[in-house]
GROMACS .gro file of C-alpha atoms in nm:
model
  331
    1MET     CA    1   4.422   3.109  -6.330
    2SER     CA    2   4.135   2.980  -6.138
    3VAL     CA    3   4.356   2.735  -5.936
    4GLN     CA    4   4.577   3.037  -5.847
    5THR     CA    5   4.278   3.214  -5.734
    6GLU     CA    6   4.175   2.948  -5.496
    7GLY     CA    7   4.510   2.882  -5.349
    8THR     CA    8   4.613   3.251  -5.304
    9ASP     CA    9   4.307   3.467  -5.267
   10THR     CA   10   4.207   3.473  -4.896
   11ALA     CA   11   3.981   3.754  -4.931
   12GLY     CA   12   3.693   3.492  -4.981
   13GLU     CA   13   3.751   3.278  -4.666
   14PRO     CA   14   3.553   3.510  -4.429
   15ALA     CA   15   3.280   3.510  -4.671
   16VAL     CA   16   3.279   3.132  -4.690
   17ARG     CA   17   3.299   3.109  -4.310
   18LYS     CA   18   3.007   3.370  -4.269
   19ALA     CA   19   2.811   3.183  -4.513
   20ARG     CA   20   2.857   2.865  -4.329
   21THR     CA   21   2.759   2.998  -4.007
   22ALA     CA   22   2.469   3.183  -4.135
   23GLY     CA   23   2.313   2.878  -4.303
   24PRO     CA   24   2.069   2.637  -4.140
   25PRO     CA   25   2.196   2.425  -3.866
   26SER     CA   26   2.309   2.074  -3.942
   27GLY     CA   27   2.122   1.764  -3.878
   28GLU     CA   28   2.312   1.691  -3.551
   29ASP     CA   29   2.221   2.036  -3.415
   30ARG     CA   30   1.873   2.012  -3.511
   31GLY     CA   31   1.833   1.677  -3.362
   32SER     CA   32   1.995   1.756  -3.042
   33ARG     CA   33   1.752   2.016  -2.931
   34PRO     CA   34   1.424   1.771  -2.961
   35SER     CA   35   1.621   1.497  -2.797
   36ARG     CA   36   1.708   1.721  -2.489
   37ARG     CA   37   1.366   1.836  -2.470
   38ALA     CA   38   1.242   1.472  -2.483
   39ALA     CA   39   1.488   1.363  -2.219
   40ALA     CA   40   1.379   1.642  -1.978
   41ALA     CA   41   0.995   1.605  -2.044
   42PRO     CA   42   0.949   1.303  -1.798
   43TYR     CA   43   1.119   1.515  -1.523
   44LEU     CA   44   0.877   1.815  -1.612
   45LEU     CA   45   0.585   1.613  -1.580
   46LEU     CA   46   0.685   1.448  -1.261
   47LEU     CA   47   0.765   1.791  -1.102
   48PRO     CA   48   0.406   1.866  -0.984
   49ALA     CA   49   0.384   1.533  -0.829
   50LEU     CA   50   0.708   1.577  -0.649
   51LEU     CA   51   0.623   1.935  -0.528
   52ALA     CA   52   0.298   1.815  -0.398
   53THR     CA   53   0.460   1.502  -0.225
   54LEU     CA   54   0.717   1.714  -0.045
   55VAL     CA   55   0.454   1.965   0.062
   56LEU     CA   56   0.176   1.723   0.177
   57LEU     CA   57   0.392   1.441   0.294
   58GLY     CA   58   0.768   1.546   0.339
   59TRP     CA   59   0.696   1.860   0.558
   60PRO     CA   60   0.457   1.683   0.785
   61LEU     CA   61   0.723   1.416   0.813
   62VAL     CA   62   0.971   1.661   0.911
   63LYS     CA   63   0.769   1.810   1.152
   64ASN     CA   64   0.668   1.489   1.324
   65GLY     CA   65   1.052   1.407   1.337
   66MET     CA   66   1.119   1.740   1.503
   67LEU     CA   67   0.805   1.679   1.756
   68SER     CA   68   0.966   1.348   1.855
   69PHE     CA   69   1.264   1.500   1.995
   70GLN     CA   70   1.038   1.744   2.233
   71ASN     CA   71   0.870   1.694   2.555
   72LEU     CA   72   0.533   1.799   2.451
   73ASN     CA   73   0.241   1.767   2.705
   74PRO     CA   74  -0.076   1.986   2.774
   75ARG     CA   75   0.146   2.220   2.956
   76GLN     CA   76   0.376   2.288   2.691
   77LEU     CA   77   0.078   2.332   2.447
   78ILE     CA   78  -0.100   2.586   2.671
   79GLN     CA   79   0.215   2.791   2.737
   80HIS     CA   80   0.360   2.755   2.390
   81LEU     CA   81   0.689   2.619   2.528
   82THR     CA   82   0.928   2.427   2.306
   83GLU     CA   83   1.126   2.177   2.552
   84TRP     CA   84   1.385   1.970   2.355
   85ASN     CA   85   1.471   1.627   2.544
   86GLY     CA   86   1.686   1.479   2.296
   87THR     CA   87   1.640   1.096   2.238
   88ASP     CA   88   1.453   1.056   2.567
   89ASN     CA   89   1.118   0.963   2.395
   90TYR     CA   90   1.278   0.702   2.165
   91LYS     CA   91   1.449   0.544   2.468
   92GLU     CA   92   1.135   0.539   2.652
   93VAL     CA   93   0.952   0.365   2.368
   94LEU     CA   94   1.232   0.136   2.267
   95THR     CA   95   1.330   0.003   2.617
   96GLY     CA   96   0.957  -0.075   2.675
   97SER     CA   97   0.829  -0.425   2.621
   98ASP     CA   98   0.489  -0.299   2.498
   99PHE     CA   99   0.629  -0.148   2.171
  100TRP     CA  100   0.815  -0.486   2.076
  101HIS     CA  101   0.490  -0.662   2.134
  102VAL     CA  102   0.308  -0.429   1.941
  103VAL     CA  103   0.549  -0.458   1.647
  104GLU     CA  104   0.532  -0.829   1.647
  105ARG     CA  105   0.148  -0.823   1.647
  106SER     CA  106   0.160  -0.572   1.353
  107VAL     CA  107   0.372  -0.775   1.135
  108ALA     CA  108   0.178  -1.083   1.203
  109PHE     CA  109  -0.146  -0.896   1.149
  110THR     CA  110  -0.016  -0.763   0.800
  111ALA     CA  111   0.112  -1.101   0.701
  112ILE     CA  112  -0.221  -1.275   0.757
  113ASN     CA  113  -0.421  -1.002   0.582
  114VAL     CA  114  -0.201  -0.958   0.274
  115VAL     CA  115  -0.177  -1.355   0.228
  116LEU     CA  116  -0.575  -1.385   0.237
  117ILE     CA  117  -0.619  -1.070   0.025
  118MET     CA  118  -0.392  -1.191  -0.231
  119LEU     CA  119  -0.498  -1.555  -0.237
  120LEU     CA  120  -0.863  -1.491  -0.259
  121GLY     CA  121  -0.837  -1.169  -0.467
  122THR     CA  122  -0.614  -1.389  -0.738
  123LEU     CA  123  -0.879  -1.650  -0.730
  124ILE     CA  124  -1.185  -1.426  -0.781
  125GLY     CA  125  -0.984  -1.243  -1.059
  126LEU     CA  126  -0.921  -1.561  -1.242
  127LEU     CA  127  -1.290  -1.648  -1.192
  128LEU     CA  128  -1.402  -1.330  -1.354
  129ALA     CA  129  -1.186  -1.414  -1.657
  130ARG     CA  130  -1.370  -1.721  -1.692
  131LEU     CA  131  -1.736  -1.622  -1.636
  132GLY     CA  132  -1.984  -1.519  -1.901
  133LYS     CA  133  -2.085  -1.154  -1.960
  134ARG     CA  134  -2.388  -1.131  -1.742
  135MET     CA  135  -2.246  -1.316  -1.438
  136ARG     CA  136  -1.903  -1.126  -1.481
  137LEU     CA  137  -2.106  -0.784  -1.486
  138LEU     CA  138  -2.297  -0.898  -1.179
  139LEU     CA  139  -1.992  -1.009  -0.989
  140LEU     CA  140  -1.814  -0.688  -1.078
  141ILE     CA  141  -2.100  -0.475  -0.967
  142GLY     CA  142  -2.086  -0.638  -0.624
  143LEU     CA  143  -1.707  -0.588  -0.597
  144VAL     CA  144  -1.725  -0.221  -0.693
  145LEU     CA  145  -2.003  -0.165  -0.434
  146ALA     CA  146  -1.782  -0.350  -0.150
  147TRP     CA  147  -1.480  -0.136  -0.264
  148ALA     CA  148  -1.676   0.195  -0.278
  149MET     CA  149  -1.841   0.147   0.070
  150PRO     CA  150  -1.675   0.413   0.310
  151ILE     CA  151  -1.470   0.252   0.584
  152ILE     CA  152  -1.640   0.365   0.882
  153ALA     CA  153  -1.975   0.272   0.728
  154ALA     CA  154  -1.837  -0.077   0.663
  155THR     CA  155  -1.689  -0.114   1.003
  156THR     CA  156  -2.051  -0.005   1.151
  157VAL     CA  157  -2.212  -0.270   0.949
  158TYR     CA  158  -1.963  -0.540   1.078
  159GLN     CA  159  -2.011  -0.429   1.448
  160TRP     CA  160  -2.394  -0.484   1.390
  161LEU     CA  161  -2.326  -0.814   1.220
  162PHE     CA  162  -2.125  -0.957   1.501
  163ALA     CA  163  -2.327  -0.779   1.784
  164GLN     CA  164  -2.339  -1.001   2.085
  165ARG     CA  165  -2.720  -0.966   2.159
  166PHE     CA  166  -2.883  -0.855   1.822
  167GLY     CA  167  -2.620  -0.958   1.576
  168VAL     CA  168  -2.699  -1.155   1.250
  169VAL     CA  169  -2.407  -1.369   1.286
  170ASN     CA  170  -2.510  -1.508   1.617
  171TRP     CA  171  -2.856  -1.544   1.528
  172VAL     CA  172  -2.766  -1.762   1.227
  173LEU     CA  173  -2.507  -1.977   1.414
  174ASP     CA  174  -2.795  -2.034   1.693
  175LYS     CA  175  -3.033  -2.147   1.409
  176LEU     CA  176  -2.790  -2.372   1.267
  177GLY     CA  177  -2.743  -2.562   1.592
  178TRP     CA  178  -2.460  -2.370   1.772
  179HIS     CA  179  -2.667  -2.262   2.048
  180SER     CA  180  -2.378  -2.159   2.263
  181MET     CA  181  -2.300  -1.881   2.007
  182ALA     CA  182  -2.645  -1.724   2.068
  183ASP     CA  183  -2.492  -1.453   2.290
  184TYR     CA  184  -2.150  -1.469   2.209
  185ASN     CA  185  -1.928  -1.162   2.255
  186TRP     CA  186  -1.683  -1.133   1.944
  187PHE     CA  187  -1.535  -0.839   2.068
  188GLY     CA  188  -1.451  -0.994   2.432
  189THR     CA  189  -1.098  -1.171   2.330
  190GLN     CA  190  -0.807  -1.091   2.124
  191THR     CA  191  -0.859  -1.383   1.876
  192SER     CA  192  -1.222  -1.307   1.799
  193THR     CA  193  -1.173  -0.941   1.778
  194PHE     CA  194  -0.886  -0.989   1.539
  195PHE     CA  195  -1.104  -1.233   1.341
  196VAL     CA  196  -1.359  -0.966   1.283
  197ILE     CA  197  -1.115  -0.708   1.184
  198ILE     CA  198  -0.912  -0.937   0.947
  199LEU     CA  199  -1.258  -1.037   0.787
  200LEU     CA  200  -1.335  -0.665   0.741
  201ILE     CA  201  -1.017  -0.574   0.589
  202VAL     CA  202  -0.997  -0.879   0.365
  203TRP     CA  203  -1.345  -0.787   0.236
  204GLN     CA  204  -1.268  -0.427   0.157
  205SER     CA  205  -0.926  -0.535  -0.019
  206ILE     CA  206  -1.017  -0.818  -0.235
  207PRO     CA  207  -1.209  -0.602  -0.499
  208PHE     CA  208  -0.906  -0.394  -0.579
  209VAL     CA  209  -0.685  -0.702  -0.628
  210ALA     CA  210  -0.953  -0.909  -0.827
  211ILE     CA  211  -1.052  -0.627  -1.070
  212ASN     CA  212  -0.708  -0.546  -1.149
  213LEU     CA  213  -0.608  -0.904  -1.183
  214TYR     CA  214  -0.901  -0.952  -1.432
  215ALA     CA  215  -0.792  -0.638  -1.610
  216ALA     CA  216  -0.441  -0.797  -1.639
  217THR     CA  217  -0.556  -1.117  -1.778
  218THR     CA  218  -0.737  -0.931  -2.077
  219THR     CA  219  -0.392  -0.837  -2.191
  220ILE     CA  220  -0.256  -1.186  -2.241
  221PRO     CA  221  -0.259  -1.291  -2.610
  222ARG     CA  222  -0.502  -1.579  -2.679
  223GLU     CA  223  -0.252  -1.728  -2.930
  224LEU     CA  224  -0.047  -1.830  -2.642
  225TYR     CA  225  -0.323  -2.051  -2.485
  226GLU     CA  226  -0.399  -2.194  -2.829
  227ALA     CA  227  -0.024  -2.300  -2.876
  228ALA     CA  228  -0.018  -2.440  -2.514
  229SER     CA  229  -0.337  -2.636  -2.593
  230LEU     CA  230  -0.184  -2.752  -2.919
  231ASP     CA  231   0.123  -2.879  -2.723
  232GLY     CA  232  -0.093  -3.079  -2.500
  233ALA     CA  233  -0.094  -2.857  -2.194
  234GLY     CA  234  -0.398  -2.871  -1.941
  235ALA     CA  235  -0.554  -2.605  -1.738
  236TRP     CA  236  -0.284  -2.600  -1.475
  237LYS     CA  237   0.012  -2.635  -1.704
  238SER     CA  238  -0.158  -2.318  -1.924
  239PHE     CA  239  -0.172  -2.128  -1.589
  240THR     CA  240   0.187  -2.184  -1.481
  241SER     CA  241   0.343  -2.148  -1.834
  242VAL     CA  242   0.114  -1.884  -1.984
  243THR     CA  243  -0.103  -1.685  -1.722
  244PHE     CA  244   0.120  -1.662  -1.422
  245PRO     CA  245   0.424  -1.529  -1.586
  246PHE     CA  246   0.217  -1.243  -1.728
  247LEU     CA  247   0.066  -1.176  -1.399
  248ARG     CA  248   0.371  -1.198  -1.198
  249PRO     CA  249   0.484  -0.823  -1.221
  250PHE     CA  250   0.104  -0.746  -1.124
  251LEU     CA  251   0.115  -0.965  -0.832
  252TYR     CA  252   0.442  -0.819  -0.692
  253SER     CA  253   0.318  -0.448  -0.711
  254THR     CA  254  -0.014  -0.541  -0.577
  255THR     CA  255   0.132  -0.728  -0.286
  256PHE     CA  256   0.387  -0.423  -0.214
  257LEU     CA  257   0.070  -0.184  -0.213
  258GLU     CA  258  -0.138  -0.409   0.008
  259VAL     CA  259   0.138  -0.449   0.265
  260ILE     CA  260   0.153  -0.072   0.293
  261TRP     CA  261  -0.228  -0.037   0.313
  262VAL     CA  262  -0.286  -0.315   0.569
  263PHE     CA  263   0.005  -0.213   0.806
  264LYS     CA  264  -0.117   0.156   0.813
  265ALA     CA  265  -0.495   0.052   0.880
  266PHE     CA  266  -0.632   0.254   1.147
  267ALA     CA  267  -0.991   0.316   1.106
  268GLN     CA  268  -1.110  -0.017   1.110
  269VAL     CA  269  -0.887  -0.147   1.407
  270PHE     CA  270  -0.982   0.159   1.609
  271ALA     CA  271  -1.353   0.169   1.529
  272ILE     CA  272  -1.426  -0.194   1.594
  273ASN     CA  273  -1.301  -0.193   1.963
  274GLU     CA  274  -1.037   0.096   2.002
  275GLY     CA  275  -0.753  -0.161   2.022
  276GLY     CA  276  -0.927  -0.349   2.309
  277PRO     CA  277  -0.989  -0.566   2.482
  278ASP     CA  278  -0.702  -0.446   2.722
  279HIS     CA  279  -0.499  -0.318   2.442
  280LEU     CA  280  -0.450  -0.675   2.294
  281THR     CA  281  -0.546  -0.553   1.926
  282GLU     CA  282  -0.354  -0.242   1.919
  283THR     CA  283  -0.121  -0.215   1.614
  284LEU     CA  284   0.139   0.032   1.564
  285PRO     CA  285  -0.096   0.306   1.436
  286ILE     CA  286  -0.340   0.262   1.692
  287TYR     CA  287  -0.051   0.248   1.961
  288ALA     CA  288   0.079   0.581   1.847
  289PHE     CA  289  -0.241   0.732   1.863
  290VAL     CA  290  -0.319   0.606   2.222
  291GLN     CA  291   0.007   0.714   2.342
  292GLY     CA  292   0.009   1.038   2.190
  293VAL     CA  293  -0.352   1.162   2.168
  294GLY     CA  294  -0.499   0.951   2.428
  295ASN     CA  295  -0.225   0.991   2.705
  296GLN     CA  296  -0.158   1.343   2.590
  297HIS     CA  297   0.226   1.283   2.557
  298PHE     CA  298   0.245   1.405   2.200
  299GLY     CA  299   0.639   1.350   2.183
  300VAL     CA  300   0.618   1.008   2.279
  301GLY     CA  301   0.336   0.956   2.011
  302ALA     CA  302   0.534   1.122   1.736
  303ALA     CA  303   0.818   0.898   1.828
  304ILE     CA  304   0.617   0.583   1.788
  305SER     CA  305   0.473   0.701   1.457
  306PHE     CA  306   0.818   0.781   1.313
  307LEU     CA  307   0.927   0.421   1.438
  308THR     CA  308   0.631   0.288   1.257
  309VAL     CA  309   0.722   0.455   0.929
  310LEU     CA  310   1.087   0.300   0.975
  311VAL     CA  311   0.927  -0.052   1.035
  312LEU     CA  312   0.730  -0.003   0.728
  313LEU     CA  313   1.020   0.096   0.523
  314VAL     CA  314   1.236  -0.209   0.646
  315MET     CA  315   0.955  -0.448   0.543
  316THR     CA  316   0.893  -0.287   0.208
  317SER     CA  317   1.272  -0.260   0.128
  318TYR     CA  318   1.309  -0.636   0.221
  319TYR     CA  319   1.015  -0.725  -0.008
  320LEU     CA  320   1.146  -0.522  -0.284
  321ARG     CA  321   1.506  -0.676  -0.252
  322MET     CA  322   1.350  -1.017  -0.270
  323VAL     CA  323   1.138  -0.930  -0.576
  324LEU     CA  324   1.444  -0.783  -0.764
  325LYS     CA  325   1.653  -1.090  -0.666
  326GLN     CA  326   1.402  -1.321  -0.814
  327GLU     CA  327   1.396  -1.097  -1.122
  328GLU     CA  328   1.761  -1.115  -1.169
  329ASP     CA  329   1.766  -1.514  -1.125
  330GLU     CA  330   1.502  -1.524  -1.402
  331LEU     CA  331   1.728  -1.321  -1.637
   0.00000   0.00000   0.00000
């Protein structure tokens, strides 16, 4: 009788279905909602930063791009005129020899600075890992003070140090026997001016590399060094087999940041000698400022600044491609 009821009585089916639908959700349904929320959480956290980037960087870049296609001089500014001239500004810049000389100078300037910064910063960071607590604290304080000094203040100090008549550097060199340097003009030639600028930028950038590299060395397990020493590895072998593999990602990312920071350096170069003498120390940011604001041809200045961004993107994309290729080869 009970079997017949199960097979023929259909009145209970809706109740069974209703009971199933009204019951608690299955484990799959319960697990899907948190997983979706967890997947969307990173994008929600990145949303404020993306919005700030679009407002503070994206919109000015768009306005600058629009300005680069305009003939904007003081007359247009006063009369509130908008004169579109197509790609004339870009043609004027790209067909001139000055722009390509500045590009070559900027790339060489960036390469020299980044190599010196990474080399000296890495050595000082490794030295911090070897020093005792007191000496490490003293060196860290010095690095932080150098890093915290405002750019214009540091540039003013270097101008005083390398001043022609009352500079400390000339006085010291004269006392050491180089009497011809007693009245030397460090800002009179391209080479000596770039020497002072490179020294200033390297001095300001080393603390960032050194402190972060020292922080990276503290994450290396000490057991690896003990195992390397048991295998008979010396100091150099321990560095190449243990330290350097751990520091490689940091070195890649730091080099990438330093390329961007040095390439767009403006305050140091301009404050030292305003791109002189005879415009021989102008880099792309200085060249864009001089042509745009200095010569009051704002459309040409906008075109140069936009081309500067493109050159920087080409440099960084080439570097990232090289890094990714090395990582693939290691895998």
